[in-house]
PDB file of C-alpha atoms and ligand atoms in Angstrom:
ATOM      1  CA  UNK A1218      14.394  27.684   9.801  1.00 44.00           C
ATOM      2  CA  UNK A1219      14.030  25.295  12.947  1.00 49.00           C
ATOM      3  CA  UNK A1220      13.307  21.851  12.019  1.00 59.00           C
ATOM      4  CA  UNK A1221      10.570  20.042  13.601  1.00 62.00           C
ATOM      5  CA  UNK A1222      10.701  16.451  14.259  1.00 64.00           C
ATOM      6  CA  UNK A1223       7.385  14.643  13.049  1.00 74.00           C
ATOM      7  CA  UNK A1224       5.373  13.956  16.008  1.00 90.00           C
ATOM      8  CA  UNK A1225       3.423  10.584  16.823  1.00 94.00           C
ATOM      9  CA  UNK A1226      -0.019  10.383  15.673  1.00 96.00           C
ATOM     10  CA  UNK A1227      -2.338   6.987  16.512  1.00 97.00           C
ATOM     11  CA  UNK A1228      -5.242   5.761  14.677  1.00 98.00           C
ATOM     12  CA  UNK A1229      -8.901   4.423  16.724  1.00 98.00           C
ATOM     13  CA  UNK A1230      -9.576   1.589  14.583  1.00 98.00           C
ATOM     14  CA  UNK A1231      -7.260  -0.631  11.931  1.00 98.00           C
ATOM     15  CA  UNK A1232     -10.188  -1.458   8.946  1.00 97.00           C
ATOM     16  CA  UNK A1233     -10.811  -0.188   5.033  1.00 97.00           C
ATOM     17  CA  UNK A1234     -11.201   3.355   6.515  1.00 98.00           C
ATOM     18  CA  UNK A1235      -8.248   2.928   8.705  1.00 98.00           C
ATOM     19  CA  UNK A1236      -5.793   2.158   5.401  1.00 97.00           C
ATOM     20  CA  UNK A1237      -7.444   5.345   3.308  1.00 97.00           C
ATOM     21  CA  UNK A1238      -6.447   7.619   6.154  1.00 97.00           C
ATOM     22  CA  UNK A1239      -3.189   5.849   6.476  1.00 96.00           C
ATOM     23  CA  UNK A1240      -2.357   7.123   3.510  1.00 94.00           C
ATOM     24  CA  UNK A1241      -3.402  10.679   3.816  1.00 94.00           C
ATOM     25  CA  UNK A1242      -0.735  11.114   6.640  1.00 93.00           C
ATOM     26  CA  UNK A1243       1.272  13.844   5.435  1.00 82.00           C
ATOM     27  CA  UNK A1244       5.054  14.683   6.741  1.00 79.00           C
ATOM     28  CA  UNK A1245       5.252  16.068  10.047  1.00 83.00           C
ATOM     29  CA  UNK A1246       3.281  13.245  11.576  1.00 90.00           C
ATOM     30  CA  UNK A1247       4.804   9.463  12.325  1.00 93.00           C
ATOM     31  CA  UNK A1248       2.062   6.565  12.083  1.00 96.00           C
ATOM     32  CA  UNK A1249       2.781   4.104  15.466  1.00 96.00           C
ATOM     33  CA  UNK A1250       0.098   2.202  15.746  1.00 97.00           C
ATOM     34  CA  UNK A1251      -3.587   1.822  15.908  1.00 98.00           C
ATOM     35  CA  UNK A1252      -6.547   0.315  18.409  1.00 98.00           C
ATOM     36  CA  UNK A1253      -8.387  -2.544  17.316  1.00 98.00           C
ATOM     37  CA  UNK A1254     -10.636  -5.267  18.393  1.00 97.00           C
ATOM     38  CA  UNK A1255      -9.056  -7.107  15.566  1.00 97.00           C
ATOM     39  CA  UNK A1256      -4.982  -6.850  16.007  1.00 95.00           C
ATOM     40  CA  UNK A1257      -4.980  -8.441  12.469  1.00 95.00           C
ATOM     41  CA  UNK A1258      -6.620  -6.267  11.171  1.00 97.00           C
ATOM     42  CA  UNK A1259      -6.215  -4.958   7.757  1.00 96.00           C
ATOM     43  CA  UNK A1260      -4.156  -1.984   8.808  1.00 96.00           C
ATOM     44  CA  UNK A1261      -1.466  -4.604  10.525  1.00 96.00           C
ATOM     45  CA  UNK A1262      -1.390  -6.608   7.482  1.00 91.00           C
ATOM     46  CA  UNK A1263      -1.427  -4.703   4.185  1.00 85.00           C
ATOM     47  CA  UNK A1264       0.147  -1.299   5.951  1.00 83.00           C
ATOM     48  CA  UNK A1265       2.479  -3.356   8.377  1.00 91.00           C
ATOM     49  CA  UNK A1266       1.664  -1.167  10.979  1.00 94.00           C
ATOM     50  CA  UNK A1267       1.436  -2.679  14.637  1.00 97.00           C
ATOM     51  CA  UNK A1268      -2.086  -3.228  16.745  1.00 98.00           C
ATOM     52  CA  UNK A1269      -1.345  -0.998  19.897  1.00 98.00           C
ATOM     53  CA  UNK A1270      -4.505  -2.912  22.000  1.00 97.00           C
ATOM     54  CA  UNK A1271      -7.924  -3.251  21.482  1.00 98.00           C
ATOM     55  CA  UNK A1272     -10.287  -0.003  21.306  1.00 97.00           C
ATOM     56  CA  UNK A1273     -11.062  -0.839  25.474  1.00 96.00           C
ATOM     57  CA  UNK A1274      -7.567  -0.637  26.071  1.00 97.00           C
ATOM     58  CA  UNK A1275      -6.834   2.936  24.848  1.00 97.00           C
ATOM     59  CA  UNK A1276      -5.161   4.399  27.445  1.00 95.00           C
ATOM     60  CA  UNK A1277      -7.247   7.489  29.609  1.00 90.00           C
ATOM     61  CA  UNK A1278      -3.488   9.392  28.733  1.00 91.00           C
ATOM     62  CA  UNK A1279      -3.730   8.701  24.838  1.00 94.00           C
ATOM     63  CA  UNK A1280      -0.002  10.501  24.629  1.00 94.00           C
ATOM     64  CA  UNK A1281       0.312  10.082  20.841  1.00 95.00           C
ATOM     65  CA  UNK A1282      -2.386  12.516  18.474  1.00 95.00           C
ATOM     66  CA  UNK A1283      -5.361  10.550  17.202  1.00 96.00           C
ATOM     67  CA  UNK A1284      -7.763  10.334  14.263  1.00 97.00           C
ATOM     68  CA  UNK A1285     -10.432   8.435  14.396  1.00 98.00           C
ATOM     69  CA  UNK A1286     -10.562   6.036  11.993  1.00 98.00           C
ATOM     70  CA  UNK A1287     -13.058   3.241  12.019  1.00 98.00           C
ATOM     71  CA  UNK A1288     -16.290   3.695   8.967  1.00 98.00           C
ATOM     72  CA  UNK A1289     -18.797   2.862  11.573  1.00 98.00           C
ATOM     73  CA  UNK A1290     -20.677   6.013  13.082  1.00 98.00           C
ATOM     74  CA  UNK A1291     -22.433   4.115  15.736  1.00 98.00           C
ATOM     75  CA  UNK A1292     -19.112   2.932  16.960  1.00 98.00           C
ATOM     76  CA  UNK A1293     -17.471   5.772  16.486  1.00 98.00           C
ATOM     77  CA  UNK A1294     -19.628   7.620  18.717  1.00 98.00           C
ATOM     78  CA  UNK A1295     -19.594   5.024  20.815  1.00 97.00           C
ATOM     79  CA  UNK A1296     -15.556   5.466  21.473  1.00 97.00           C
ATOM     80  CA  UNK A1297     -15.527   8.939  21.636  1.00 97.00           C
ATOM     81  CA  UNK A1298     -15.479   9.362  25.319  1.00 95.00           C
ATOM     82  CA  UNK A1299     -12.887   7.288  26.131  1.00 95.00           C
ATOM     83  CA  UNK A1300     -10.774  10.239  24.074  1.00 96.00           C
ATOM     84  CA  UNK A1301     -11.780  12.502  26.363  1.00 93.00           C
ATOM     85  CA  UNK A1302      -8.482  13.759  27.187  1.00 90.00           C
ATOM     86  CA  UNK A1303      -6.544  13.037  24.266  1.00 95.00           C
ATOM     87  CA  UNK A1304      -5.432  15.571  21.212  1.00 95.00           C
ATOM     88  CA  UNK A1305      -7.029  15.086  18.378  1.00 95.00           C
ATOM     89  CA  UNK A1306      -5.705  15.888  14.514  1.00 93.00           C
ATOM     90  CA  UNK A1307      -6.786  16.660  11.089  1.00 94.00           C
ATOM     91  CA  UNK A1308      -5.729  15.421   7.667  1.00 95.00           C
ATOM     92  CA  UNK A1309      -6.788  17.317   4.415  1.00 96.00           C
ATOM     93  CA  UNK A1310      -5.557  15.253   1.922  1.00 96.00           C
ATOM     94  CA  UNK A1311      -2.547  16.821  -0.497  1.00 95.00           C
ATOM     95  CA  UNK A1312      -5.054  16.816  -3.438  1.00 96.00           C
ATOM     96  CA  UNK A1313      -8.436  18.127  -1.839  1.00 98.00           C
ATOM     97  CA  UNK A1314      -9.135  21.805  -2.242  1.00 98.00           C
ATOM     98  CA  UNK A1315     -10.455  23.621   1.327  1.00 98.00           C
ATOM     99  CA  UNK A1316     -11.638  27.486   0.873  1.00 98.00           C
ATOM    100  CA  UNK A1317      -9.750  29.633   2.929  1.00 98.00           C
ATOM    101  CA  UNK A1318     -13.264  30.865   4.324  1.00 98.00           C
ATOM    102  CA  UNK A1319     -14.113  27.392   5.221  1.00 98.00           C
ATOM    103  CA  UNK A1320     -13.798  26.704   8.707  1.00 98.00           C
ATOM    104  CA  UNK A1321     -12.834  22.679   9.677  1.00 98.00           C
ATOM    105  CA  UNK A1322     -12.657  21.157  12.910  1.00 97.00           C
ATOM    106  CA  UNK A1323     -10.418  18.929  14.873  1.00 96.00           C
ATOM    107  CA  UNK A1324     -10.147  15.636  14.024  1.00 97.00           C
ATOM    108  CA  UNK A1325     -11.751  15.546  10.568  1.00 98.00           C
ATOM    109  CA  UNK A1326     -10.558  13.863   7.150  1.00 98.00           C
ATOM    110  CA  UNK A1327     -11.009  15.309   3.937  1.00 98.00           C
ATOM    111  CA  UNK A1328      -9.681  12.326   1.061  1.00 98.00           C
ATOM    112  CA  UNK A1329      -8.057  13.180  -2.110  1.00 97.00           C
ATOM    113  CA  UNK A1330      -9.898  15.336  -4.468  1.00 98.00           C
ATOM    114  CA  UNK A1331     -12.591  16.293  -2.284  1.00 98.00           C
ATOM    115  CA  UNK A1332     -13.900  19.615  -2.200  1.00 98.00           C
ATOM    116  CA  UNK A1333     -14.908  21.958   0.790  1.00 98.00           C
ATOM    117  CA  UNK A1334     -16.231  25.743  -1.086  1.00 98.00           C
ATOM    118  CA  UNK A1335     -16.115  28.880   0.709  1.00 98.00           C
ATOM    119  CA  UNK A1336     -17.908  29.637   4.297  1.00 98.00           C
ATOM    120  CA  UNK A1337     -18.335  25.450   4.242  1.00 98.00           C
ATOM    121  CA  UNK A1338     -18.181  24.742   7.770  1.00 98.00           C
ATOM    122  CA  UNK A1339     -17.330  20.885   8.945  1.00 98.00           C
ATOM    123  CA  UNK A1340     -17.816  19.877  12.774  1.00 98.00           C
ATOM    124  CA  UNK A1341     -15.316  17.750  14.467  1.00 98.00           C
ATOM    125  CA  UNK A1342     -14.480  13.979  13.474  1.00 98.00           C
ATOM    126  CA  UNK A1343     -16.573  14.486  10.604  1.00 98.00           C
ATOM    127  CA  UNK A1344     -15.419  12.850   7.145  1.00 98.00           C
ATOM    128  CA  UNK A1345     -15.710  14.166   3.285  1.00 98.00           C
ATOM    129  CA  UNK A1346     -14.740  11.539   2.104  1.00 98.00           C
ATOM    130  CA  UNK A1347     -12.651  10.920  -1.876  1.00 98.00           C
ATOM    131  CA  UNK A1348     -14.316  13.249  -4.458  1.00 98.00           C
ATOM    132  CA  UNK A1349     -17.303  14.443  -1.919  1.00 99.00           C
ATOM    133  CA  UNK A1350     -18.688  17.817  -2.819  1.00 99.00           C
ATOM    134  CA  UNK A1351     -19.433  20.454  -0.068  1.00 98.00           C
ATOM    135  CA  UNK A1352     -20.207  23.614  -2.132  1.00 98.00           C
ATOM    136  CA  UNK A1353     -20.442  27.015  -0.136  1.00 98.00           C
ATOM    137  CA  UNK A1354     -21.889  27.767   3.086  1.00 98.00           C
ATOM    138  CA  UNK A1355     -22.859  24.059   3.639  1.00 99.00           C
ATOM    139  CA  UNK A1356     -22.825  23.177   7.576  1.00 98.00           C
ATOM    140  CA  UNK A1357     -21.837  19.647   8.452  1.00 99.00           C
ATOM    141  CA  UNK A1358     -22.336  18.435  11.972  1.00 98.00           C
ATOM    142  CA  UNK A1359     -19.719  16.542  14.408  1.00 98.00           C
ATOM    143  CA  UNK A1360     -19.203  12.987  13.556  1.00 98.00           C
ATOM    144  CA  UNK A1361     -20.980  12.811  10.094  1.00 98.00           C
ATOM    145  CA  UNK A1362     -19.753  11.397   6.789  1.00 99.00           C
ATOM    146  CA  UNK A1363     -20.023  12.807   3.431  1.00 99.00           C
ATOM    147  CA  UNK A1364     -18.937   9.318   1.308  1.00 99.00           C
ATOM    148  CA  UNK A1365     -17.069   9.008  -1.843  1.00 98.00           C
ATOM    149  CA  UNK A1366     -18.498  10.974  -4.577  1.00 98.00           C
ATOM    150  CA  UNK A1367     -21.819  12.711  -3.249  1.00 99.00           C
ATOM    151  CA  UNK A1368     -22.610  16.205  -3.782  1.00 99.00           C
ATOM    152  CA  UNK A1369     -24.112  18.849  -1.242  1.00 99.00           C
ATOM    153  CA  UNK A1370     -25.204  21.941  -3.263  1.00 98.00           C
ATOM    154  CA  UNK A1371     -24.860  25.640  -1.012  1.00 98.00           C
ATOM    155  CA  UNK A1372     -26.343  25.740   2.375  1.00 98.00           C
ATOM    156  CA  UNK A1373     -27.159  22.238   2.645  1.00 99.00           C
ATOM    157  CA  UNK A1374     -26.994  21.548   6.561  1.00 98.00           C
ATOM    158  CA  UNK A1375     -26.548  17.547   7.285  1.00 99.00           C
ATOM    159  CA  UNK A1376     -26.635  16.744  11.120  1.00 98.00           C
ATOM    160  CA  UNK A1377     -24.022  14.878  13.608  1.00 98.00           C
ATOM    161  CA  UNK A1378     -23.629  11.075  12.523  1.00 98.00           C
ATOM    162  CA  UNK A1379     -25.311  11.211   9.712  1.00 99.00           C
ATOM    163  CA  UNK A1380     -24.470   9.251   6.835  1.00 98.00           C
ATOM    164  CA  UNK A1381     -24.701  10.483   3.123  1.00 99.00           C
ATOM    165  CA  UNK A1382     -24.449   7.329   1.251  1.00 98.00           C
ATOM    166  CA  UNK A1383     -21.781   7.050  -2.121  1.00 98.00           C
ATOM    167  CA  UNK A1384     -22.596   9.260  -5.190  1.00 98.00           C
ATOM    168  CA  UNK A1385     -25.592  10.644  -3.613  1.00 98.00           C
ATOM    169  CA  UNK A1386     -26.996  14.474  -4.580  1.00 98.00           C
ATOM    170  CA  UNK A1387     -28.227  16.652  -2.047  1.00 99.00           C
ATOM    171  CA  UNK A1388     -30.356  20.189  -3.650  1.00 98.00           C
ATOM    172  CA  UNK A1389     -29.083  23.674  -2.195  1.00 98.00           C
ATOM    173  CA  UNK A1390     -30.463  24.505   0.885  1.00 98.00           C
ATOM    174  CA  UNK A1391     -31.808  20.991   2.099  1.00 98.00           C
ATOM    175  CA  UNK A1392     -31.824  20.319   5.863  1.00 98.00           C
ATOM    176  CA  UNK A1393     -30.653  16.949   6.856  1.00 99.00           C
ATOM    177  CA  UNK A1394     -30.927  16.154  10.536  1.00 98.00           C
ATOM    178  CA  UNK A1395     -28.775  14.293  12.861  1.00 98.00           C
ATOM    179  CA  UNK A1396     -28.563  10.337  12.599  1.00 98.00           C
ATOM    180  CA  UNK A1397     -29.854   9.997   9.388  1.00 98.00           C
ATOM    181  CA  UNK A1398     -28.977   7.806   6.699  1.00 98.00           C
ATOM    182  CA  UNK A1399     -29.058   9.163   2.642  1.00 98.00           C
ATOM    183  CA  UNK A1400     -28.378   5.733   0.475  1.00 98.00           C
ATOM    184  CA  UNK A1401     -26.351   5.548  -2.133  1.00 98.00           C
ATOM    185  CA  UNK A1402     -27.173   7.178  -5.208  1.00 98.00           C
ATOM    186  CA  UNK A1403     -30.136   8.984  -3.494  1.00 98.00           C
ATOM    187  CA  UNK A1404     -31.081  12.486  -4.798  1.00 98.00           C
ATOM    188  CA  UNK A1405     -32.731  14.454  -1.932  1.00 98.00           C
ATOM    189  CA  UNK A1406     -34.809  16.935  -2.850  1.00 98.00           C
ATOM    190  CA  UNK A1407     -36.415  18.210   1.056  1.00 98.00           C
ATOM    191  CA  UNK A1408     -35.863  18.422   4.326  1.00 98.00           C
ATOM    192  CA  UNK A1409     -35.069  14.883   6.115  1.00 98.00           C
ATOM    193  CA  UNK A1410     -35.603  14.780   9.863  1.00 98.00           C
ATOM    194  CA  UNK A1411     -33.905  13.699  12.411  1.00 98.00           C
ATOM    195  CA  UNK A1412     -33.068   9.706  12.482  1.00 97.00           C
ATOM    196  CA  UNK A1413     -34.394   9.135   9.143  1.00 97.00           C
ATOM    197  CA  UNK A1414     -32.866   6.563   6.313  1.00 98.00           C
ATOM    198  CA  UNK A1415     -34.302   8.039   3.012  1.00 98.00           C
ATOM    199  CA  UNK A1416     -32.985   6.428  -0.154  1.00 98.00           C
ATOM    200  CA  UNK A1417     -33.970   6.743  -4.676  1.00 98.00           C
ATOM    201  CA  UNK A1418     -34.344   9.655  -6.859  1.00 98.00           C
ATOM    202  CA  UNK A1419     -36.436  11.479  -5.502  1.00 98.00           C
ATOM    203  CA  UNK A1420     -35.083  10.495  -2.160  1.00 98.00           C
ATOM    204  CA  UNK A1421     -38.188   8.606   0.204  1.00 97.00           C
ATOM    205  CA  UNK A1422     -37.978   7.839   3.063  1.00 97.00           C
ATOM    206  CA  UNK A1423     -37.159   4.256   4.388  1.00 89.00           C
ATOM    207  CA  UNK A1424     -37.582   3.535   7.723  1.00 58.00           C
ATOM    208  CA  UNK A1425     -37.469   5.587  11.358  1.00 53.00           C
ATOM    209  CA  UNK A1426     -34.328   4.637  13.354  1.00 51.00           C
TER     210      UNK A1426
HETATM  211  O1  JB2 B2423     -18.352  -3.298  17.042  1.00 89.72           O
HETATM  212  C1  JB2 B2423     -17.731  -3.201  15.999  1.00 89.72           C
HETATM  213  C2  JB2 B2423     -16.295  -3.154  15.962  1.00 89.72           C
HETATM  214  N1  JB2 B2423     -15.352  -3.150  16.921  1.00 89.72           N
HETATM  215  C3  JB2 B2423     -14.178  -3.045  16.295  1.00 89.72           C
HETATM  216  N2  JB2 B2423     -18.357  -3.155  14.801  1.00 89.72           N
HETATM  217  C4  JB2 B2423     -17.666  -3.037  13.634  1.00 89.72           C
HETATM  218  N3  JB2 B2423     -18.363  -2.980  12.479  1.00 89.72           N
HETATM  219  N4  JB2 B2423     -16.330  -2.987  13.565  1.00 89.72           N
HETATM  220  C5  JB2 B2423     -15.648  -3.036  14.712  1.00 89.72           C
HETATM  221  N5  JB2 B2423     -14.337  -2.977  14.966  1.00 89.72           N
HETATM  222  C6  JB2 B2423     -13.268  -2.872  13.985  1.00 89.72           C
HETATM  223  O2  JB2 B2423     -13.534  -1.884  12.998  1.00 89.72           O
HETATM  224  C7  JB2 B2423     -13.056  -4.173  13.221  1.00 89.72           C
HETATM  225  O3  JB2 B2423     -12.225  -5.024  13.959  1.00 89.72           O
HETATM  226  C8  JB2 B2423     -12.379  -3.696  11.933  1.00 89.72           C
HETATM  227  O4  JB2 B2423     -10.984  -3.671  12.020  1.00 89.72           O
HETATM  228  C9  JB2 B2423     -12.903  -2.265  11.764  1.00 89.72           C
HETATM  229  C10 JB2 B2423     -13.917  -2.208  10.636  1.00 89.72           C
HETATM  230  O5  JB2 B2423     -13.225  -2.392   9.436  1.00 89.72           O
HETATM  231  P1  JB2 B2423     -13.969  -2.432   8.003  1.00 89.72           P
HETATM  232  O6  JB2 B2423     -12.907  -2.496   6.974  1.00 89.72           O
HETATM  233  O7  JB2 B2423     -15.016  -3.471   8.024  1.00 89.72           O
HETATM  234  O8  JB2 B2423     -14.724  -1.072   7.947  1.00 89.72           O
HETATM  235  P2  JB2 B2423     -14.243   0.406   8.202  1.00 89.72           P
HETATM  236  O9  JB2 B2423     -15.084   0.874   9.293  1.00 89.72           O
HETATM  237  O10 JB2 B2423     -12.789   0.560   8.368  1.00 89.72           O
HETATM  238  O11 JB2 B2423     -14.614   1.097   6.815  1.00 89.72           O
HETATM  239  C11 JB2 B2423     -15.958   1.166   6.364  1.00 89.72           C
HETATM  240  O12 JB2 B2423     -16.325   2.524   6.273  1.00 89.72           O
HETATM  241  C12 JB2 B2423     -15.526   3.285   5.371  1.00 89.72           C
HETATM  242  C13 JB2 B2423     -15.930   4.737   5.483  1.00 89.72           C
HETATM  243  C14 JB2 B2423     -16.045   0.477   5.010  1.00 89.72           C
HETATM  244  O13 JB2 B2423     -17.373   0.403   4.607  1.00 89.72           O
HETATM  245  C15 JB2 B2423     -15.248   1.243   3.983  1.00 89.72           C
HETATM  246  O14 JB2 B2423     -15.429   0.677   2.700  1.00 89.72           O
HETATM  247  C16 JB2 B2423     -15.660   2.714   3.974  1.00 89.72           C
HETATM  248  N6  JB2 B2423     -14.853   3.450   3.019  1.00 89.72           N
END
C-alpha cells in the first residue's frame, strides 16, 4: 500500500461556518490557512489557524484545494469567480450517511449526521448542513444551503443560492426556485418561485427579492 501524504486544502472565508467545516476535515487533507476580510477572524482565534490575505487577495493560481466556507450566499457567489482556476474539494462529514445512488458535486459540505437518500443529487458548493434531511431523488442546485435540521421530503427541487432556513419542512415534490429564502421553522407546502422569501406553517410568502 503506497502512502499518500495529506495534501493542502485552503478555506474562502474564516467565520462560524468557517470553524464547522474546520472540523469536518478528514485525514488526507492539511488545513493552511484561510481568506478573510477579517484576519482575526474566528477561525485564527479559536482554531489557531493563520489568515492567508483577505478574500481580494486570493491568488488567480489558488495552488492549495479550497472549500468555500463563508455562510453568506450573496458573498459567496460573489467570490466565486475569482476561483476560477482553482481545485475545488468536498467534505462529507464522518457521521453523515450519502446513498451510493446519490450523486454530489465538487466543493460541497455535508455536516455530521446529515442525510443525502438515494438518486439525491446536490450541485456544486452547495451545503446540507448538521442533521439536514434530503430524502430520495431530491435535486439541489449549485450554491444553495440546506441549514441545520430541515427536512426535504422525495423530489423536492430547491434552486442555486437558495436558502432553506433551520428546522424548516419542505412536502415531497415541492419546487423551490433559485434565490429564495425558506425561514426558519417554515413548512412549505407549494411551489415557491424564483427570488422569493416565504416563511410560517403553511409557508407565505414574504417579500420579492
Ligand atoms: O461582505 C461581507 C464579508 N466579507 C468578508 N459580508 C459578510 N457578512 N461577511 C463577510 N466576510 C467575512 O465572512 C467576515 O469577515 C467573517 O469572518 C465571515 C462571516 O462570519 P460569520 O461567523 O458572521 O458568519 P458565517 O458566514 O461564517 O456563518 C454564518 O452562516 C453559517 C451557515 C452564520 O450564520 C452561522 O451561524 C451559520 N451556521
Amino acid at each position: 500500500m503506497t502512502h499518500q501524504p495529506p495534501h493542502p486544502v485552503v478555506l474562502i472565508g474564516g467565520g462560524g461556518h468557517a470553524l464547522v467545516v474546520a472540523e469536518a476535515i478528514g485525514h488526507g487533507a492539511v488545513l493552511v490557512g484561510f481568506y478573510d476580510d477579517a484576519p482575526d477572524a474566528r477561525l485564527a482565534g479559536a482554531a489557531r489557524v493563520p489568515c492567508l490575505g483577505a478574500l481580494r487577495e486570493i491568488p488567480a493560481a489558488l495552488e492549495p484545494w479550497y472549500m468555500l466556507a463563508l455562510g453568506d450566499l450573496a458573498l459567496r457567489r460573489r467570490v466565486l469567480p475569482s476561483l476560477a482556476g482553482a481545485r475545488s474539494f468536498a467534505i462529507t462529514h464522518r457521521t453523515a450517511f450519502v446513498s451510493e445512488n446519490a450523486k454530489v458535486g465538487p466543493g460541497v459540505f455535508v455536516g455530521p449526521h446529515a442525510v443525502i437518500h438515494t438518486f439525491a443529487k446536490v450541485g456544486p458548493h452547495a451545503i446540507i448542513n448538521t442533521g439536514a434531511i434530503i430524502e430520495h431523488e431530491c435535486e439541489i442546485g449549485e450554491n444553495a444551503h440546506v441549514a441545520p435540521g430541515a427536512v426535504l421530503g422525495g423530489n423536492v427541487t430547491v434552486g442555486p443560492d437558495t436558502l432553506v432556513g433551520l428546522g424548516s419542512r419542505v412536502n415531497p415534490g415541492v419546487r423551490i426556485g433559485r434565490a429564495c429564502v425558506i425561514g426558519a421553522g417554515a413548512t412549505v407546502v407549494r411551489d415557491v418561485p424564483d427570488g422569493v422569501t416565504v416563511v410560517g406553517v403553511p409557508a407565505r410568502p414574504l417579500s420579492r427579492r
